[in-house]
Short mmCIF file of C-alpha atoms in Angstrom, two decimals:
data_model
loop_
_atom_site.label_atom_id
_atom_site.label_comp_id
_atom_site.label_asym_id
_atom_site.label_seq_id
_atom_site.Cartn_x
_atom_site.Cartn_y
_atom_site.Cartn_z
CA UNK A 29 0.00 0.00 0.00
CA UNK A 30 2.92 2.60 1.04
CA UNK A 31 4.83 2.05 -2.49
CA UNK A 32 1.75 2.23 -4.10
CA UNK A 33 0.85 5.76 -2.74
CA UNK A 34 4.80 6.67 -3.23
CA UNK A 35 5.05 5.59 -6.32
CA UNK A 36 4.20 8.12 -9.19
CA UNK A 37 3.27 6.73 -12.47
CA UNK A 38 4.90 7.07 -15.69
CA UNK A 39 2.01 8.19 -17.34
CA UNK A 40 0.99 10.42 -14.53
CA UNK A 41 4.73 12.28 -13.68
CA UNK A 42 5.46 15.60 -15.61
CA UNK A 43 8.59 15.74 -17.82
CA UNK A 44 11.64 17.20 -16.65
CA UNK A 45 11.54 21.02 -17.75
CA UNK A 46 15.25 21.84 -16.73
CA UNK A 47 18.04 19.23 -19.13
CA UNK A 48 21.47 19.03 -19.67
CA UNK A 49 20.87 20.49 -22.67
CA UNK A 50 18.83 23.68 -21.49
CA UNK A 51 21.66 24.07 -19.31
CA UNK A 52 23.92 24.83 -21.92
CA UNK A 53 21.54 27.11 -24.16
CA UNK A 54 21.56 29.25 -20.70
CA UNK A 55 24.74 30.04 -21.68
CA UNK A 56 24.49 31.48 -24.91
CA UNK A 57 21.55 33.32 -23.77
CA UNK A 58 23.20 35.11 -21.00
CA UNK A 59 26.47 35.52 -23.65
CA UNK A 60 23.88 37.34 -26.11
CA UNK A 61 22.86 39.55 -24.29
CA UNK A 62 25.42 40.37 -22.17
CA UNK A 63 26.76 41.33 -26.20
CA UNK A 64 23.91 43.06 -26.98
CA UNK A 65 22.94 45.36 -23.83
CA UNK A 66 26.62 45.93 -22.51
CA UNK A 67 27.16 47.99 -25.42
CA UNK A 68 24.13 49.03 -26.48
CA UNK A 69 24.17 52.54 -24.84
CA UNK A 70 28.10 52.82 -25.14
CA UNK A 71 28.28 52.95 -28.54
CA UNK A 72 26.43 56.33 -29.23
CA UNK A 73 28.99 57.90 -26.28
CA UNK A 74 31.80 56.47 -28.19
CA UNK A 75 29.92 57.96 -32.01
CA UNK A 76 29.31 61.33 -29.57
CA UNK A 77 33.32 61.24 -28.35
CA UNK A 78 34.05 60.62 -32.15
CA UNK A 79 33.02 64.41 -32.87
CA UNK A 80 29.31 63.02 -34.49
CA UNK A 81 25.98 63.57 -32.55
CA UNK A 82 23.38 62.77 -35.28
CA UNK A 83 25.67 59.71 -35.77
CA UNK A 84 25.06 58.52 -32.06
CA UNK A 85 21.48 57.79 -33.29
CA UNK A 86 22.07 56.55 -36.40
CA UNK A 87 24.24 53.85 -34.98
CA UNK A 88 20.97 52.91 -33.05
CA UNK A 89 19.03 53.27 -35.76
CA UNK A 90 20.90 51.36 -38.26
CA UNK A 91 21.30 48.56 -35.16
CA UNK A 92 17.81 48.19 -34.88
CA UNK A 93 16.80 48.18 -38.47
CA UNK A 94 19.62 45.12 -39.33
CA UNK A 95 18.19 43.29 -36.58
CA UNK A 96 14.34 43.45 -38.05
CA UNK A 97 15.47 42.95 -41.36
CA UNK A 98 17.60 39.56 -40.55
CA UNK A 99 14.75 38.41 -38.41
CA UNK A 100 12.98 38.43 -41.56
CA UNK A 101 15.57 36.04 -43.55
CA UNK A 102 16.82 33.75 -40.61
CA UNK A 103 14.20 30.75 -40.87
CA UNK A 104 15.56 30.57 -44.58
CA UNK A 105 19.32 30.34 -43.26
CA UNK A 106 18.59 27.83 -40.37
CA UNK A 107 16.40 25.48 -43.67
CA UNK A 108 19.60 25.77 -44.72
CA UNK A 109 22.46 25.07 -42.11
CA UNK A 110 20.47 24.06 -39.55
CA UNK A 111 19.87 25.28 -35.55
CA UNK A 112 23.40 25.10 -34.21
CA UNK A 113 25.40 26.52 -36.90
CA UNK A 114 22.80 29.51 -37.44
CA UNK A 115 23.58 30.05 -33.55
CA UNK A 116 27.32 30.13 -33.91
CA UNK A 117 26.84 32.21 -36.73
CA UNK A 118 25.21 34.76 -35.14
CA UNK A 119 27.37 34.65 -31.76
CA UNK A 120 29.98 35.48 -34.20
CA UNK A 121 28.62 38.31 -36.08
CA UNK A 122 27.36 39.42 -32.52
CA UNK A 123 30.78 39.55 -30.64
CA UNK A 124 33.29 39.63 -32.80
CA UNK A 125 32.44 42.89 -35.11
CA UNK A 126 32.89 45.74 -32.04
CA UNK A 127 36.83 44.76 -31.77
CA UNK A 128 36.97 46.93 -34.87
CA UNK A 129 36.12 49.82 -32.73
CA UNK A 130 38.85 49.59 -30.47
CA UNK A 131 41.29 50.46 -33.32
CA UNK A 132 39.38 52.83 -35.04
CA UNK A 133 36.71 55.81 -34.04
CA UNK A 134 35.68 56.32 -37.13
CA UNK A 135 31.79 57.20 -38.23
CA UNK A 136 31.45 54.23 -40.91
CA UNK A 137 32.93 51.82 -38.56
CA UNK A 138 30.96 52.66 -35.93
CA UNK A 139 27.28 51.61 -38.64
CA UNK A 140 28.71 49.25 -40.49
CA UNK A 141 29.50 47.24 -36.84
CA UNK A 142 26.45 47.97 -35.79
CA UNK A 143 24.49 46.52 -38.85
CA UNK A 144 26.30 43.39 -38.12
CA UNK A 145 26.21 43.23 -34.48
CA UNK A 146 22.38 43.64 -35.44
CA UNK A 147 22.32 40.88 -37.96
CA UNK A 148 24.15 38.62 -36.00
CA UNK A 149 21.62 39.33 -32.88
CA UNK A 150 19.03 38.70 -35.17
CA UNK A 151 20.45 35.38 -35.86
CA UNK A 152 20.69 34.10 -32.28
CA UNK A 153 17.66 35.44 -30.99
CA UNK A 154 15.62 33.76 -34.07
CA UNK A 155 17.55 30.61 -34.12
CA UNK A 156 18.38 30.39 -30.15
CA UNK A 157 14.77 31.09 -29.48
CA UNK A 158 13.83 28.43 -31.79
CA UNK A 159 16.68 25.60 -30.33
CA UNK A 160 14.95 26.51 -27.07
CA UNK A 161 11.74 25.82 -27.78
CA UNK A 162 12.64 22.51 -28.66
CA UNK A 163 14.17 21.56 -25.65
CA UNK A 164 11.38 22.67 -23.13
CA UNK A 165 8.43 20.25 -22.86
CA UNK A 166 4.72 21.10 -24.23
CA UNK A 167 3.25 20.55 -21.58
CA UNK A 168 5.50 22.85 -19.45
CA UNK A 169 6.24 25.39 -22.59
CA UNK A 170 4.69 28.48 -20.25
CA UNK A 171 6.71 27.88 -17.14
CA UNK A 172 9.78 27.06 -19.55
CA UNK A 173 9.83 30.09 -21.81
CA UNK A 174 9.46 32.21 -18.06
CA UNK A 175 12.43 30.64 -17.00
CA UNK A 176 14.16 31.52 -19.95
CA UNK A 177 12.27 35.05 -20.54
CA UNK A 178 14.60 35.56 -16.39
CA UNK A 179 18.09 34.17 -17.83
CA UNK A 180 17.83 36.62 -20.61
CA UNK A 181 16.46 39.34 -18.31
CA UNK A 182 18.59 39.32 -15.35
CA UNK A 183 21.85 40.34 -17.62
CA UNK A 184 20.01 42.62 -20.15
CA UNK A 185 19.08 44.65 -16.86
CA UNK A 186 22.17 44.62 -15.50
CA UNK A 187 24.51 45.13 -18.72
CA UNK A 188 23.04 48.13 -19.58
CA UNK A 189 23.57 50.39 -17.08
CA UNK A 190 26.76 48.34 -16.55
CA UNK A 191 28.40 49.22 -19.86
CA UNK A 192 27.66 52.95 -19.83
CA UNK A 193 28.99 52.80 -16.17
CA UNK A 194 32.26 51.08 -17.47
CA UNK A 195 32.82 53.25 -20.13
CA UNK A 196 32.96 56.57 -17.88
CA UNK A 197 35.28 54.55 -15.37
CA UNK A 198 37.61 52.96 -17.89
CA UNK A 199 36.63 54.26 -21.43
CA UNK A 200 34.50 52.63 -24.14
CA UNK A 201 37.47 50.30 -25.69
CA UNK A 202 37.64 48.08 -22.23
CA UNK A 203 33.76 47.30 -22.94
CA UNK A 204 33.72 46.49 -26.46
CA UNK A 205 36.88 43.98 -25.31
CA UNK A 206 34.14 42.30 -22.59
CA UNK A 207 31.23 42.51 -25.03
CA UNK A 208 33.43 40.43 -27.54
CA UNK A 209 35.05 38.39 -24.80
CA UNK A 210 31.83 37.21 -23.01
CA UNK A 211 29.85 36.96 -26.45
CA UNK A 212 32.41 34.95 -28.36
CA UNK A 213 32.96 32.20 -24.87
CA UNK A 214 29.31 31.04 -25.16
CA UNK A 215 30.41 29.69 -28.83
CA UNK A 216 31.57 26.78 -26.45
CA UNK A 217 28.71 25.56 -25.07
CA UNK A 218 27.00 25.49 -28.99
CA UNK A 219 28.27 22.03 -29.43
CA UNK A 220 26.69 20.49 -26.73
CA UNK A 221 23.12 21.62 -27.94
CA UNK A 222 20.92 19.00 -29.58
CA UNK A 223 21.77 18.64 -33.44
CA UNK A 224 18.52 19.87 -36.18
CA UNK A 225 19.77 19.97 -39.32
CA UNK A 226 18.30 21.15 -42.27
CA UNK A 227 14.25 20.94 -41.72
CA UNK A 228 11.86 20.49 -44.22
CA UNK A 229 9.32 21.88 -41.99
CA UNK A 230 10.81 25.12 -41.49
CA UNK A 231 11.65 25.76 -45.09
CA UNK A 232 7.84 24.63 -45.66
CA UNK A 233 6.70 27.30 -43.12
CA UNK A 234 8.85 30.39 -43.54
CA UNK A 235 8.31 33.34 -42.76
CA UNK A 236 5.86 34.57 -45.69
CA UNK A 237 3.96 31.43 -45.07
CA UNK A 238 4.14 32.41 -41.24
CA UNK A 239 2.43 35.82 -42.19
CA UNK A 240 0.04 34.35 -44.19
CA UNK A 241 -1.29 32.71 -41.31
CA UNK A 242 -4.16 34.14 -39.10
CA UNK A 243 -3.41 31.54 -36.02
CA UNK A 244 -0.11 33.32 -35.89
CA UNK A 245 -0.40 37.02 -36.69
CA UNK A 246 -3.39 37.14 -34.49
CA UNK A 247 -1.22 37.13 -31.09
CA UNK A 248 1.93 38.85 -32.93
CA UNK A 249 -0.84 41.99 -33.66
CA UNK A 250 -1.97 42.16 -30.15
CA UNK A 251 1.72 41.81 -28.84
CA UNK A 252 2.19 44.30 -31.11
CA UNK A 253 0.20 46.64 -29.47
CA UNK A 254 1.88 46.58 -26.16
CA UNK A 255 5.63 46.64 -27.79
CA UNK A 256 4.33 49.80 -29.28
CA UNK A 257 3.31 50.93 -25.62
CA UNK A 258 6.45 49.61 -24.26
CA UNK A 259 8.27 51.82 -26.65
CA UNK A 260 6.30 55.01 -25.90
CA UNK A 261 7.31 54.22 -22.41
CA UNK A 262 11.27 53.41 -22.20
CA UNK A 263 11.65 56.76 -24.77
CA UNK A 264 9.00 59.02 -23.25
CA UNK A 265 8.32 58.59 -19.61
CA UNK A 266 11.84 60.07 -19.01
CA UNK A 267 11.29 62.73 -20.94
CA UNK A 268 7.63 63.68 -19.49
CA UNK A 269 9.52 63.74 -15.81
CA UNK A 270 12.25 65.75 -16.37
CA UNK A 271 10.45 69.02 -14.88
CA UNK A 272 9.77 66.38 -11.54
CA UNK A 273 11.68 64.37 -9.20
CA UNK A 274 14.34 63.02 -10.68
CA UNK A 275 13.94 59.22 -9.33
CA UNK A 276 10.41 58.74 -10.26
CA UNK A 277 10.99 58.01 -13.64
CA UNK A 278 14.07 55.69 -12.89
CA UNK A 279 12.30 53.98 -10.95
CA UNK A 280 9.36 53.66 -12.21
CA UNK A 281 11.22 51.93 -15.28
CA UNK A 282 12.93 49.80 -12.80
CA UNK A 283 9.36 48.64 -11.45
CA UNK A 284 8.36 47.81 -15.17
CA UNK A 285 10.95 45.46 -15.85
CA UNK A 286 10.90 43.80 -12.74
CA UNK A 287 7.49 43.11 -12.68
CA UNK A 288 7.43 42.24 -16.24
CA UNK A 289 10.24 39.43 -15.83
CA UNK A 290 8.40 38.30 -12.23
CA UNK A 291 4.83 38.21 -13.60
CA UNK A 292 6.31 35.91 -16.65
CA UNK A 293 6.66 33.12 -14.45
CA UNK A 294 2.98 33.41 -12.95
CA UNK A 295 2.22 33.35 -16.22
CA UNK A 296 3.84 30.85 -17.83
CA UNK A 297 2.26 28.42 -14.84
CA UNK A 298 -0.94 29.70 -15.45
CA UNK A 299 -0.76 29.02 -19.33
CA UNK A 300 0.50 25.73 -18.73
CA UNK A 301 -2.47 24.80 -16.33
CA UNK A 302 -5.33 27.11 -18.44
CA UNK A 303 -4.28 27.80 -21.51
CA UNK A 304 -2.46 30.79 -22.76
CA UNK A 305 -5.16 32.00 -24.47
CA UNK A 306 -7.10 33.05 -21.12
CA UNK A 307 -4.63 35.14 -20.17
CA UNK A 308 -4.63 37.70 -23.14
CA UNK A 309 -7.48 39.63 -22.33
CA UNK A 310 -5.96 40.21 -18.52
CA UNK A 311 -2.75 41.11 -19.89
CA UNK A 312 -3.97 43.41 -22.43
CA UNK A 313 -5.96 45.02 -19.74
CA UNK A 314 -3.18 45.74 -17.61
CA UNK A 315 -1.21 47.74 -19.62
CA UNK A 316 -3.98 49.70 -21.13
CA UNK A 317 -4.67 50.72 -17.24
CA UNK A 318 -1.04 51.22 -16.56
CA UNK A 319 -0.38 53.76 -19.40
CA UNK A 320 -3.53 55.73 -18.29
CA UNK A 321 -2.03 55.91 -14.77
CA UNK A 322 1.34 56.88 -15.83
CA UNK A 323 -1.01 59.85 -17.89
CA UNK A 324 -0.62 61.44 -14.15
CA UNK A 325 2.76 62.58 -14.48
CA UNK A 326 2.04 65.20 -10.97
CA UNK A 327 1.82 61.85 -9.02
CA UNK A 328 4.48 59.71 -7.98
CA UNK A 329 2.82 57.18 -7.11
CA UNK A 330 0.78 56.36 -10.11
CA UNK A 331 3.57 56.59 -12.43
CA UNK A 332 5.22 54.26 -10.70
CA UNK A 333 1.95 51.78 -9.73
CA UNK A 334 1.31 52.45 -13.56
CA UNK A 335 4.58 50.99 -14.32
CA UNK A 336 4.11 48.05 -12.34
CA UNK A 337 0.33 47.48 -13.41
CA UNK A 338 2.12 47.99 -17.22
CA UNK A 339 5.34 45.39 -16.89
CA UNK A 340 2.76 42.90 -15.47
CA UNK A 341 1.03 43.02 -18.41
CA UNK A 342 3.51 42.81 -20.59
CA UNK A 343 5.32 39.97 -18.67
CA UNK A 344 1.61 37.80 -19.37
CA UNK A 345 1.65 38.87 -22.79
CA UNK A 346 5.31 38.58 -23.55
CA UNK A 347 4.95 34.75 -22.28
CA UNK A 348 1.15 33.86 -23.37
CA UNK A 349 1.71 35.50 -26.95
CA UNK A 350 4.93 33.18 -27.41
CA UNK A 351 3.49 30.06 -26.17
CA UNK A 352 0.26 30.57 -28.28
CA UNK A 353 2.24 31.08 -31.94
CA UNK A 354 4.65 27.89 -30.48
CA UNK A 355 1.81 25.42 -30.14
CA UNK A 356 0.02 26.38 -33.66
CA UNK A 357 3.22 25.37 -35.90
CA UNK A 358 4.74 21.43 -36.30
CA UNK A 359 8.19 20.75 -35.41
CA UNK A 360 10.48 22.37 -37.50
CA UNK A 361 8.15 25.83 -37.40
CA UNK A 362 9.84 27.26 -34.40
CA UNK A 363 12.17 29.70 -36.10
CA UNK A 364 9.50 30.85 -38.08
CA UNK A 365 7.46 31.68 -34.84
CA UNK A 366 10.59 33.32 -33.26
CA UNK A 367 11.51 35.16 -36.48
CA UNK A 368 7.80 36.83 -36.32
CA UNK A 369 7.69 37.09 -32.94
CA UNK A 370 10.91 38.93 -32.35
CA UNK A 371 9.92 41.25 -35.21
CA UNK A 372 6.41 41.83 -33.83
CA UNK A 373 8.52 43.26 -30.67
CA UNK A 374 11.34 45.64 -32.59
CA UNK A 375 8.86 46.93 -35.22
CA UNK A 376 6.27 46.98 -32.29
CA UNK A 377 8.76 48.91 -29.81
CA UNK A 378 10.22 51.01 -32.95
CA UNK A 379 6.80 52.49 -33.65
CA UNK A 380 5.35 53.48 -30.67
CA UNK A 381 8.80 55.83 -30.65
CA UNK A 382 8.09 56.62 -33.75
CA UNK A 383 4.40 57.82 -33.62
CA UNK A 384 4.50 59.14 -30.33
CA UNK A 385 7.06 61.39 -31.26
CA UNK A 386 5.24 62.90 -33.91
CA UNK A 387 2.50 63.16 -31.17
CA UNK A 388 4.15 64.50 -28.28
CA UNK A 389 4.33 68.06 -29.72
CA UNK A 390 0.92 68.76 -30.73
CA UNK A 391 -1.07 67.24 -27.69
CA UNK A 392 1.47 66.81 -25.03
CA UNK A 393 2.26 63.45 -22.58
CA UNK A 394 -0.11 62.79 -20.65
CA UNK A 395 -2.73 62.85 -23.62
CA UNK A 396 -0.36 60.59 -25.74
CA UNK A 397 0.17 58.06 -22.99
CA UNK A 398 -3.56 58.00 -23.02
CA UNK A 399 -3.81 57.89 -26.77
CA UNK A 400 -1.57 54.91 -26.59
CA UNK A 401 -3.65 53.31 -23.98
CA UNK A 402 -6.23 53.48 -26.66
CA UNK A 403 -3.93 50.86 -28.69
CA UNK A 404 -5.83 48.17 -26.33
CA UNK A 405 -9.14 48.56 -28.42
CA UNK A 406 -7.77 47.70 -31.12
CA UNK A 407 -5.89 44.79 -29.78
CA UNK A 408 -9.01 43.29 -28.07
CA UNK A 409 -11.07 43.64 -31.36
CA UNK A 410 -8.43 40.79 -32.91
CA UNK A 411 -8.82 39.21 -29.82
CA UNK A 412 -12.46 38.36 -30.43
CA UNK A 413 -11.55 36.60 -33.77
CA UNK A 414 -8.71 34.24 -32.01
CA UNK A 415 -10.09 30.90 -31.58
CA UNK A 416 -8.39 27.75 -29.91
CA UNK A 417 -6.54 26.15 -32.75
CA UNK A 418 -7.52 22.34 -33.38
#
């Protein structure tokens, strides 16, 4: 009778969500973006230092535009060479290029690195997100990609106040040799990942394809929507604050990320137990109400409650969006979800900038952070038309 109640079944015990394998794809992800954040806000210093201030934002600019573009085109390359050599690919491209920069200040060096530090990010993030979702179980694919969603989140937030740090200590060079250095060591653990050659399936179910299909550009449209919000907030909530206290915006952007990366987890559990699709409507909700509240720039306290009410729901749409477009493809589709995904955030995050910007002069913050509160409407008006795929 006691074995019997000890025992757990086979059938009945859930698969192992943390392998030998995982284990080792932590360390590129921590490597990537350690390469992409520790630099990220050094470079324009270093264009700045070079004698160029218009070139300190095209070096973002052209940064971010490589990376969208390449998301675009990676399924095609991994078809071709498969998971693991797309990742090594792009961990080279990623870490190698900004060595250049400690020889030379010059303004084309300076874009030309940065359009392939962004291809190469491209590359890992597409191909590395797909490897990952390979290795994490279906039935534990929520609470996986939250686990993963904190490796990658923990160094991003550190790295980039870390670089620009750094660079007034010790100078830009010493970073870019650390960007290279840590980027360029995770090429060791590539080996060790699981070996997916040249899939049918994903040349099948490219990108185009991907578009073409409503089961996936349903939840990339509504993440959409709160990338868009995210980047009205990380480029405009400073801004708005400048004539008040000085931490509130700091850390009000602190509370955002935090509870974004925290509330992932929750999530992920949830979707794993529910379904992801439940939690859309919640999430979508949450940051509509926490860019209204951060509309009341004379209060402290709801910026910052905004931003948490905000980063929690974009932590539950981050995760529920992902795990959503992961189980609607067959094996071999994951780089196309990741390719569309990751795009869905950069365009996403690139236009909220974008229109708010053009915004922000005629009608002032707090009526664009409600406008862009308004971007929830929308959203929930595709959400009506998602249905549980068979």
């Amino acid at each position: 009778m006691t074995s019997a109640v000890l025992t757990q079944s086979p059938a009945t015990a859930r698969p192992r969500l943390v392998s030998r394998a995982l284990l080792l794809r932590f360390v590129s992800i921590v490597g990537s973006s350690i390469g992409f954040f520790l630099p990220l806000s050094v470079v324009p210093i270093f264009a700045k230092q070079a004698g160029s201030d218009s070139g300190a934002g095209f070096a973002t600019v052209a940064l971010l535009l490589a990376t969208v573009a390449a998301e675009l085109v990676t399924p095609r390359l991994i078809a071709r060479i498969g998971y693991r050599w797309a990742l090594t690919v792009g961990l080279f491209l990623l870490g190698a290029p900004i060595l250049v920069l400690t020889a030379t200040n010059s303004m084309t060096a300076i874009v030309v690195v940065n359009i392939v530090r962004g291809t190469g990010f491209a590359i890992v993030a597409v191909a590395g997100g797909a490897v990952t979702a390979t290795l994490i179980p279906a039935e534990r694919r929520g609470e996986g990609l939250a686990i993963v969603g904190l490796v990658s989140g923990v160094p991003s937030l550190l790295a980039l106040p870390a670089g620009v740090w750094a660079a007034q200590r010790w100078g830009c060079e010493p970073v870019f040799v650390v960007t290279a250095a840590a980027t360029l060591l995770a090429l060791l653990s590539v080996p060790g990942l699981p070996r997916r050659d040249r899939t049918r399936t994903e040349s099948q179910h490219g990108v185009l394809a991907g578009l073409r299909n409503s089961a996936l550009t349903r939840p990339a449209l509504i993440f959409t929507a709160a990338t868009a919000a995210a980047g009205v907030v990380v480029t405009f909530l400073p801004l708005a604050m400048l004539n008040g206290p000085a931490w509130v915006a700091t850390t009000a952007l602190l509370v955002q990320s935090t509870a974004a990366t925290a509330v992932r987890w929750f999530a992920g559990k949830l979707g794993d137990r529910h379904g992801a699709l439940r939690l859309l409507a919640p999430g979508l909700l949450l940051t509509a109400l926490g860019m209204a509240s951060m509309a009341a720039l004379d209060s402290p306290a709801a910026v910052i409650g905004g931003a948490a009410l905000f980063g929690a729901g974009f932590g539950v749409l981050q995760n529920a969006t992902l795990c959503l477009m992961y189980a609607r493809v067959p094996a071999g589709g994951e780089g196309t979800v990741s390719a569309i995904w990751n795009a869905a955030y950069d365009l996403g995050m690139a236009a909220g900038a974008l229109g708010a910007g053009l915004a922000v002069g005629a009608i002032g913050y707090p009526a664009t952070f409600l406008l862009t509160a308004a971007l929830a409407v929308p959203a929930f008006a595709v959400l009506r038309r998602e249905r549980n795929p068979r």
